[in-house]
Tab-separated table of C-alpha atoms and ligand atoms in Angstrom:
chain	number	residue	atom	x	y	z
A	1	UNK	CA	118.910	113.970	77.424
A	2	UNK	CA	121.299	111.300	77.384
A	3	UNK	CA	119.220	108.245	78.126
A	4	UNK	CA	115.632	107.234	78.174
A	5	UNK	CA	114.532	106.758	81.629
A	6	UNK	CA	111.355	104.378	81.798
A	7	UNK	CA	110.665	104.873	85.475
A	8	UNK	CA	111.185	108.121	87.933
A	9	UNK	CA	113.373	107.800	90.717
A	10	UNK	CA	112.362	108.114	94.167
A	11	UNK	CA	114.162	110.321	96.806
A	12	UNK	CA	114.193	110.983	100.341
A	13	UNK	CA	113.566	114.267	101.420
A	14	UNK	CA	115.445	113.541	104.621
A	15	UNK	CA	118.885	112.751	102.593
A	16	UNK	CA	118.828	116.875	102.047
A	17	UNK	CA	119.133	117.626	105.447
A	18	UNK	CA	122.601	119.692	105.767
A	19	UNK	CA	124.718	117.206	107.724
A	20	UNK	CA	123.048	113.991	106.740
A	21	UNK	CA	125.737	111.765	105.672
A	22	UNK	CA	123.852	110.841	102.280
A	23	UNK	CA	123.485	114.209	101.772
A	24	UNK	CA	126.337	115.030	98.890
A	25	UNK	CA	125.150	111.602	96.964
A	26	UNK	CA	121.401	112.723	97.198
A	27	UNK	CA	121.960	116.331	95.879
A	28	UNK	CA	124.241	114.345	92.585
A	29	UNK	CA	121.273	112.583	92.376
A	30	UNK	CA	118.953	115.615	92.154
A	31	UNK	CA	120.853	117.266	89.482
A	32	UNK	CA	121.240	114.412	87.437
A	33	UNK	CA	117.539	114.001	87.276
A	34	UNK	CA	116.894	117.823	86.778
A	35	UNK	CA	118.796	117.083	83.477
A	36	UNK	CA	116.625	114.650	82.315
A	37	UNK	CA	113.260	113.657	83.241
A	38	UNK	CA	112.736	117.381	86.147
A	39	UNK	CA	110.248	114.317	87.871
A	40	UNK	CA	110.822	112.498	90.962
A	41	UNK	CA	108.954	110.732	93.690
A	42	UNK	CA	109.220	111.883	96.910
A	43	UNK	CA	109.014	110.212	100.477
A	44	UNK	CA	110.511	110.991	104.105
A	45	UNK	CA	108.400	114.369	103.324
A	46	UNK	CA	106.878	114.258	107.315
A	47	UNK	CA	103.024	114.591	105.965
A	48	UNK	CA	101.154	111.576	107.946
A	49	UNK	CA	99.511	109.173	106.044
A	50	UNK	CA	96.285	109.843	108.573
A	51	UNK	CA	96.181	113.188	106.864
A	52	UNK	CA	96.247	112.096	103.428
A	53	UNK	CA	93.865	110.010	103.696
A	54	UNK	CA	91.636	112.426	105.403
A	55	UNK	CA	92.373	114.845	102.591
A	56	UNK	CA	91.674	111.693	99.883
A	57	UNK	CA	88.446	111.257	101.614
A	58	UNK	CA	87.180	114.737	102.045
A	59	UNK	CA	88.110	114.945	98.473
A	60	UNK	CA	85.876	112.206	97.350
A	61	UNK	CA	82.700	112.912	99.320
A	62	UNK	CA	83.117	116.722	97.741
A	63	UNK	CA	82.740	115.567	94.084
A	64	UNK	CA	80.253	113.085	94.937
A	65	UNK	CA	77.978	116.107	96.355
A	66	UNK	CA	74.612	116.803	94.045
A	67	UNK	CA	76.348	118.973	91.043
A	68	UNK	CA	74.352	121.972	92.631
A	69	UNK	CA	76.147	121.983	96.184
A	70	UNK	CA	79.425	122.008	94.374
A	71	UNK	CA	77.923	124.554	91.914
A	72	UNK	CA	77.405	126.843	95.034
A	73	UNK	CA	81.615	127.555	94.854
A	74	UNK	CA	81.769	127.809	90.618
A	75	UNK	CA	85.124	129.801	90.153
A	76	UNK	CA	83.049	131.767	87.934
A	77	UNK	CA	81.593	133.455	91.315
A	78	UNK	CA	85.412	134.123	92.057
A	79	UNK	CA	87.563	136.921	90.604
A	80	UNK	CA	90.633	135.600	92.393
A	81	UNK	CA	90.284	132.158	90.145
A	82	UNK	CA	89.027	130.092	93.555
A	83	UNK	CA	86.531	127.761	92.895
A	84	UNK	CA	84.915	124.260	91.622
A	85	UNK	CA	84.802	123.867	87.399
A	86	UNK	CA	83.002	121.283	85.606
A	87	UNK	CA	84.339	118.999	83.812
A	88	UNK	CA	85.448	120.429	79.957
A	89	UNK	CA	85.615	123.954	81.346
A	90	UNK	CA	89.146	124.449	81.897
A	91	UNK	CA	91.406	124.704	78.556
A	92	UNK	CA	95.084	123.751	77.775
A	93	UNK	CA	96.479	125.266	74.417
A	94	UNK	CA	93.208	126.168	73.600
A	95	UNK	CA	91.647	121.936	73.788
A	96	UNK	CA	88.967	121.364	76.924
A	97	UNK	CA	90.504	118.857	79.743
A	98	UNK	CA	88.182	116.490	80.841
A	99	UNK	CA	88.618	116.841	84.541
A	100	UNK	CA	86.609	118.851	87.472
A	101	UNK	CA	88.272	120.920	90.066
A	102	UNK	CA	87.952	122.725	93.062
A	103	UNK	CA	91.212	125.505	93.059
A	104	UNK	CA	92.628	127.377	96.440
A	105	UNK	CA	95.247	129.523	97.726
A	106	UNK	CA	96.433	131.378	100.018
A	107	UNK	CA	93.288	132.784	101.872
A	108	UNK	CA	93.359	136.777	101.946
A	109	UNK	CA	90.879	139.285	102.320
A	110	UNK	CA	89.917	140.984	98.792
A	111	UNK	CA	92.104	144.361	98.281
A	112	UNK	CA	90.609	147.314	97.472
A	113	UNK	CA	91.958	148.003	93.959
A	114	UNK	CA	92.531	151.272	92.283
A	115	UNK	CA	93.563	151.773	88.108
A	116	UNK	CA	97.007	152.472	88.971
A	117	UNK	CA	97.237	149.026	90.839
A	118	UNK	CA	99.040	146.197	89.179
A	119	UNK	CA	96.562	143.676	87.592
A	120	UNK	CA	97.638	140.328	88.914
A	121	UNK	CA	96.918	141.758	92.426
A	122	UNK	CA	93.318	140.619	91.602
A	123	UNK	CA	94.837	136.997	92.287
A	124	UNK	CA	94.841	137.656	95.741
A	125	UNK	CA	91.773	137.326	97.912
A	126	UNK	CA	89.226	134.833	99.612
A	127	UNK	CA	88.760	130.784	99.096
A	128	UNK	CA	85.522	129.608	98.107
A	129	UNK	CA	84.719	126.419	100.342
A	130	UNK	CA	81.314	124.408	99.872
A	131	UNK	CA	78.591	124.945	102.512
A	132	UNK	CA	78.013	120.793	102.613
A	133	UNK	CA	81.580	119.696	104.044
A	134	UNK	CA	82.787	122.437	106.496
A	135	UNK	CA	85.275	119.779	107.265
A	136	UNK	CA	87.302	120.502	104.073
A	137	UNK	CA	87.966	124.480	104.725
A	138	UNK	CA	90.279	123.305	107.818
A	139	UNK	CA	91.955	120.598	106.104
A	140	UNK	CA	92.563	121.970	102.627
A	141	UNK	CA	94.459	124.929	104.916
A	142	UNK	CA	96.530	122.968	107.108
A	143	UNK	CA	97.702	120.884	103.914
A	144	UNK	CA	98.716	124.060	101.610
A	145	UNK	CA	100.433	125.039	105.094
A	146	UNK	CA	102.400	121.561	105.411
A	147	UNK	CA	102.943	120.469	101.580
A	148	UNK	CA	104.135	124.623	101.138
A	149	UNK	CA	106.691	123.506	103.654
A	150	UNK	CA	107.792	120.147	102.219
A	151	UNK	CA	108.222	122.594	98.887
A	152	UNK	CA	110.377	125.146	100.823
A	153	UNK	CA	112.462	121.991	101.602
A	154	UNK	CA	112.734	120.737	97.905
A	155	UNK	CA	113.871	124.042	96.848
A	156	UNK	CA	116.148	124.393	98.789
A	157	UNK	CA	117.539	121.062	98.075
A	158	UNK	CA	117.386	122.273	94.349
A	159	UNK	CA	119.867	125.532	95.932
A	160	UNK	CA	122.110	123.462	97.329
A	161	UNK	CA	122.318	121.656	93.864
A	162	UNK	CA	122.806	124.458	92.092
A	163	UNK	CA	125.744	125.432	94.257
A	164	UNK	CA	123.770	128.272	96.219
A	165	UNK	CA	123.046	129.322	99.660
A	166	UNK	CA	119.868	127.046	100.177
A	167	UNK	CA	117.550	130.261	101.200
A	168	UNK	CA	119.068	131.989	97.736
A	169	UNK	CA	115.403	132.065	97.134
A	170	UNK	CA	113.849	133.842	100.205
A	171	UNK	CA	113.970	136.981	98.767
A	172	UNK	CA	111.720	135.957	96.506
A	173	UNK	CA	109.848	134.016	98.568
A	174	UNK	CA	109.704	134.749	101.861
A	175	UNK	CA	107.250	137.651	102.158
A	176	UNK	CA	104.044	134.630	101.188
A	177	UNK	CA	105.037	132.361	98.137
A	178	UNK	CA	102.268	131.651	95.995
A	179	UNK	CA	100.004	128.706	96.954
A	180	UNK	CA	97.747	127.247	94.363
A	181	UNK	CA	96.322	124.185	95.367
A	182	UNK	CA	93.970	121.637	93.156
A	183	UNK	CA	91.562	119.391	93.930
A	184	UNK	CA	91.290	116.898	90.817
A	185	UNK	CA	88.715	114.188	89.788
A	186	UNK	CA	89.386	112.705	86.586
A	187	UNK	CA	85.646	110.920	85.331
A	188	UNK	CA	86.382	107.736	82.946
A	189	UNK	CA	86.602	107.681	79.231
A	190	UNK	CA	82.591	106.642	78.838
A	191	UNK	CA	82.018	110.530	80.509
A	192	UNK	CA	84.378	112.605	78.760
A	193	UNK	CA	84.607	113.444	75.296
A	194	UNK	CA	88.273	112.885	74.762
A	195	UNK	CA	91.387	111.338	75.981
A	196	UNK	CA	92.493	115.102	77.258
A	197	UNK	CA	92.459	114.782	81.111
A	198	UNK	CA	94.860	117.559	80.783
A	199	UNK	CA	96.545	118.418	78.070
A	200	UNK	CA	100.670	118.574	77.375
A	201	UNK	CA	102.291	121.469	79.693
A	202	UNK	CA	104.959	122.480	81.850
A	203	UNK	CA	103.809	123.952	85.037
A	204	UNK	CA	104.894	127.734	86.198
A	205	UNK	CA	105.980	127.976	89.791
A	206	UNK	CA	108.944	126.566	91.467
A	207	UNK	CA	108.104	123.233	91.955
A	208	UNK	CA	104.979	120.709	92.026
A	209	UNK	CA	104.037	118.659	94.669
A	210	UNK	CA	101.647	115.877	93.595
A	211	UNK	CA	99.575	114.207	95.588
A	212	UNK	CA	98.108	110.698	93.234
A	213	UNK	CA	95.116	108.457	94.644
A	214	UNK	CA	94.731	105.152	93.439
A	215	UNK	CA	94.270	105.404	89.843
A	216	UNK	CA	97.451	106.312	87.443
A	217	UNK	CA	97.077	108.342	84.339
A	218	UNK	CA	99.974	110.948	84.455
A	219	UNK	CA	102.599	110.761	82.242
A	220	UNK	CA	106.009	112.450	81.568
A	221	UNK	CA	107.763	113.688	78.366
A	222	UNK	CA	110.557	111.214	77.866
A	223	UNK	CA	112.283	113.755	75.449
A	224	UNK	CA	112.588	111.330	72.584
A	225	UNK	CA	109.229	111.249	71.657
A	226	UNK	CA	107.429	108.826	74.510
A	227	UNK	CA	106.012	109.309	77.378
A	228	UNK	CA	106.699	107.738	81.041
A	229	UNK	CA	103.948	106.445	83.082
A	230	UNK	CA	103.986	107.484	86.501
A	231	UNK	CA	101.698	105.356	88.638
A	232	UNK	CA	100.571	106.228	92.306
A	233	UNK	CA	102.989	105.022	94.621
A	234	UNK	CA	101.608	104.605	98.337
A	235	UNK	CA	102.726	107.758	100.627
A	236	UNK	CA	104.883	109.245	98.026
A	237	UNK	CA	104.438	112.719	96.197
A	238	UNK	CA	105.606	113.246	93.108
A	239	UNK	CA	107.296	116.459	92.309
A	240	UNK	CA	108.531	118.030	89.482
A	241	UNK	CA	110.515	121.556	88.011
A	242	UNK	CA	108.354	124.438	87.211
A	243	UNK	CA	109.070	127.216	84.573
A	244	UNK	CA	110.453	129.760	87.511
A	245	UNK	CA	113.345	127.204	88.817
A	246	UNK	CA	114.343	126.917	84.439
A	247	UNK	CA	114.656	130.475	84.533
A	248	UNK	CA	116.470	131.475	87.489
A	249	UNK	CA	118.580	128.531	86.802
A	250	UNK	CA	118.624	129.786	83.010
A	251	UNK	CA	117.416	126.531	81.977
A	252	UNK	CA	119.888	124.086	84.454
A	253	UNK	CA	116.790	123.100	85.507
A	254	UNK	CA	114.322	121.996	83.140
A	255	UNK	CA	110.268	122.312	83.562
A	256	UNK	CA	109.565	119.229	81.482
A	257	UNK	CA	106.045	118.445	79.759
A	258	UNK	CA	103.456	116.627	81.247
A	259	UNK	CA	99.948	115.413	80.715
A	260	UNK	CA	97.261	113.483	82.035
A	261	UNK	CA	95.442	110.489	80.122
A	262	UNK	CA	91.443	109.965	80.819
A	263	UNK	CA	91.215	107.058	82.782
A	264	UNK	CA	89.294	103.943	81.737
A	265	UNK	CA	85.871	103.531	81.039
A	266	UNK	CA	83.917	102.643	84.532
A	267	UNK	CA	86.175	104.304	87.024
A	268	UNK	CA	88.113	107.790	87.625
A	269	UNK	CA	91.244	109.462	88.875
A	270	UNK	CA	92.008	112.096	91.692
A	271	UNK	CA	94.724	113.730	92.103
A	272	UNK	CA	95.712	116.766	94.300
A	273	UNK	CA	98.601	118.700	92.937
A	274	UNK	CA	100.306	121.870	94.542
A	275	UNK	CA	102.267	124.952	93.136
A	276	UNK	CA	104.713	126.368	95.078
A	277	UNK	CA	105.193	129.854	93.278
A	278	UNK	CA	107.321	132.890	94.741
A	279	UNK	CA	105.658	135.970	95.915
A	280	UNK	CA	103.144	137.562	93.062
A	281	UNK	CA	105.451	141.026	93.702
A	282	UNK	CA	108.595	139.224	93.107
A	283	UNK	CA	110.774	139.377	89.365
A	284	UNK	CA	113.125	135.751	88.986
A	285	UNK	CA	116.662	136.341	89.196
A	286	UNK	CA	119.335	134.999	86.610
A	287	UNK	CA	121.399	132.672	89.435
A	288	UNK	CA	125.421	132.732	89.135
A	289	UNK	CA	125.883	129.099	88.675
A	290	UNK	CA	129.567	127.636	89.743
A	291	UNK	CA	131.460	127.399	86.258
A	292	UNK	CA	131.233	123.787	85.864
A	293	UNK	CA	127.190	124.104	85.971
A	294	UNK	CA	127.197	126.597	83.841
A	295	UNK	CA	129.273	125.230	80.984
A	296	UNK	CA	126.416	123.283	80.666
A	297	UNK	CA	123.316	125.677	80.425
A	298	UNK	CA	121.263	125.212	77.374
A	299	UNK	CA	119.282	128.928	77.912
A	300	UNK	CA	115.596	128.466	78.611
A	301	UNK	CA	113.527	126.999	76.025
A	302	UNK	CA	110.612	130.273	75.226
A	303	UNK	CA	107.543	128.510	73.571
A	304	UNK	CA	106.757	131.911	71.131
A	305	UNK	CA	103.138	130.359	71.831
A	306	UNK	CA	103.194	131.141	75.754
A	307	UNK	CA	106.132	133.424	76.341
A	308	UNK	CA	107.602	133.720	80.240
A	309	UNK	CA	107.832	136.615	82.040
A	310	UNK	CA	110.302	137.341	85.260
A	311	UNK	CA	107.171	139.199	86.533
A	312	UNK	CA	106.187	136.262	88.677
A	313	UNK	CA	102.567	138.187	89.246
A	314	UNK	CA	102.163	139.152	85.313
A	315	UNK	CA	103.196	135.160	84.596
A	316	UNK	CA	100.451	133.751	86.785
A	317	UNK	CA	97.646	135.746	85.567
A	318	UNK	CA	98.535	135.347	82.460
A	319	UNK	CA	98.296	131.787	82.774
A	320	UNK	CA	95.025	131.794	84.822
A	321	UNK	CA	93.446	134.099	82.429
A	322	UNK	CA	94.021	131.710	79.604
A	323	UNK	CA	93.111	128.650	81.487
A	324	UNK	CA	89.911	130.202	82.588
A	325	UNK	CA	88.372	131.996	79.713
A	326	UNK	CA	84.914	132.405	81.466
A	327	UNK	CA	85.805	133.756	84.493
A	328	UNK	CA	87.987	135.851	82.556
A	329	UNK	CA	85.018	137.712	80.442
A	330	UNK	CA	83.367	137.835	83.642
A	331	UNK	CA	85.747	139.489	85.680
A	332	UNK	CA	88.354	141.149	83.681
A	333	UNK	CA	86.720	141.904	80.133
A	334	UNK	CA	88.796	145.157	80.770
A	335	UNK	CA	92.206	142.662	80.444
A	336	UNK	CA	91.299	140.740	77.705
A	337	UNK	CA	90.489	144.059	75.265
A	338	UNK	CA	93.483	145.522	76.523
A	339	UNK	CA	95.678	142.211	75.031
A	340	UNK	CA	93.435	142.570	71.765
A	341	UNK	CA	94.506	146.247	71.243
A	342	UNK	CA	98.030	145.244	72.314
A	343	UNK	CA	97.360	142.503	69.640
A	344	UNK	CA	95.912	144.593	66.747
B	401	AKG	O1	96.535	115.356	88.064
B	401	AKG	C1	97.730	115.149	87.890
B	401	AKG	O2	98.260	114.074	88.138
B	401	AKG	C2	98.633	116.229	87.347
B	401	AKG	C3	97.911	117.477	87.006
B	401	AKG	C4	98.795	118.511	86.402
B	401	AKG	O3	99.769	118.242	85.764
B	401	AKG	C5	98.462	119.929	86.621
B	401	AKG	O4	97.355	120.238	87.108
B	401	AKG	O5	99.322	120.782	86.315
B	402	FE2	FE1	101.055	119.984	85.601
């Protein structure tokens, strides 16, 4: 990183429309942030403000529910990871994150699973959605329809940056990308017992798109040792670089490290982020960058502590089993002794 950036820059998602006359200045712009910070906000991404706030306030009245009516959807009901958490029950590097969520994706019927089946197809299968707000099954599935197309967009932006075709990706993609969506509510400092609203990571699909209420709290690796605040802005997302666009770009593109900080004493935090993944059959290709992009790749940076797969399927499960230890023992015990005897 050559500079330390104190504040993310904001782009137009319009300005990466092929013909739009800012359109060559806008996709500079994207790589030169994709070589620093990976974070941007994002407006001119279509979504009406009407159904944000619809979302925002469907959002709120679920976590204000009596803890049993949310209790009714635990994701420990779920094999396919869908489902509320308490606060404290969701890990990052092994340290609780003080936040409770409500996870979805894309809604499938369960499959019928034999031995010789590959494990991560146990991701796929039904939502969980809470008996006391039937309003929020419609609207949580019209919004991982719309922000899953405002992602399709920023990716292939990210193509076109890279020098590619901008559906290089659709092969990898196009037969259902993988749609995790979170519902977040951060509680104050005075109800948590650390700072660790989530802990420091780099997320694993293509890209995030981040949907912020009122209250700030996330923060972004600076890459000399600080950390940039980035604050709700008013109708913007904020998206950012997962781990699959480092490694088909072979680390051009970086997934940079995040985290969120508890929020004060007295109030709390929502937050709805999205992960635009590619399908959970797919394996991430090694892209051909143009030579003058690629006198510049670094290699992707393994953590020997989480290694990457190309499996896109093995990658995800890996990561839910991890982040999810409970539902893991209660679901797939079977995974977790075959990783110790792998281990032993
Ligand atoms: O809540 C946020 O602002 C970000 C959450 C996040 O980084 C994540 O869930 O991966
Ligand atoms: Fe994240």
């Amino acid at each position: 990183m050559s500079e330390t950036a104190s504040t993310l820059p904001i782009f137009d998602l319009r300005r990466f429309t092929p013909g739009h006359p800012k359109r060559n200045e806008a996709l500079d712009a994207l790589r030169q942030v994709s070589r620093s910070t990976g974070f941007f906000y994002l407006t001119g991404h279509g979504i009406a403000q009407e159904e944000i706030d619809h979302l925002t306030r469907l959002a709120r009245r679920f976590f204000s529910l009596p803890a049993e009516e949310k209790l009714e959807i635990e994701m420990r009901k779920s094999p396919h990871f869908r489902g509320y958490n308490r606060a404290g029950f969701e890990y990052t590097r092994g340290t609780q994150d003080w936040r409770e969520q409500v996870d979805f994706g894309a809604e499938r019927e369960k499959l019928q699973l034999t031995s010789g089946d590959p494990p991560w197809k146990r991701l796929i299968g039904p939502n969980q959605f809470p008996t006391a707000l039937p309003e929020l099954r419609p609207a949580v599935l019209k919004w991982i329809d719309d922000v899953t197309a405002v992602g399709l967009k920023v990716l292939q932006a990210f193509s076109a940056a890279l020098g590619q075709k901008p559906d290089v990706f659709a092969p990898i993609y196009s037969k259902g990308p993988n749609q995790l969506l979170k519902i977040v509510r951060y509680p104050g400092r005075d109800q948590t017992e650390s700072d660790q609203g989530v802990g420091a990571h780099k997320d694993g699909g293509f890209v995030t798109i981040l949907l912020q209420d009122v209250v700030g709290g996330l923060q972004v690796d600076d890459g000399q040792g600080g950390w940039i605040d980035a604050p709700p802005l008013r109708g913007t997302f904020v998206v950012n670089i997962g781990e699959l666009l480092e490694l088909a770009s072979n680390g051009y593109l970086k997934a940079n490290i995040h985290r969120v900080v508890t929020p004060p004493a007295g109030g709390d935090r929502l937050s709805i982020p999205f992960f635009l993944g590619a399908n959970l059959s797919a394996s991430i290709p090694v892209l051909d960058l143009p030579p003058a992009l690629a006198a510049e790749v670094p290699g992707v940076t393994q953590d020997p502590l989480n290694p990457l797969f190309r499996e896109v399927g093995r990658n995800v499960l890996k990561s839910r089993l991890r982040s999810h230890p409970d539902v893991a023992k209660a679901h797939h015990a079977d995974l977790l002794e075959e990783k110790e005897k792998a281990l032993s």
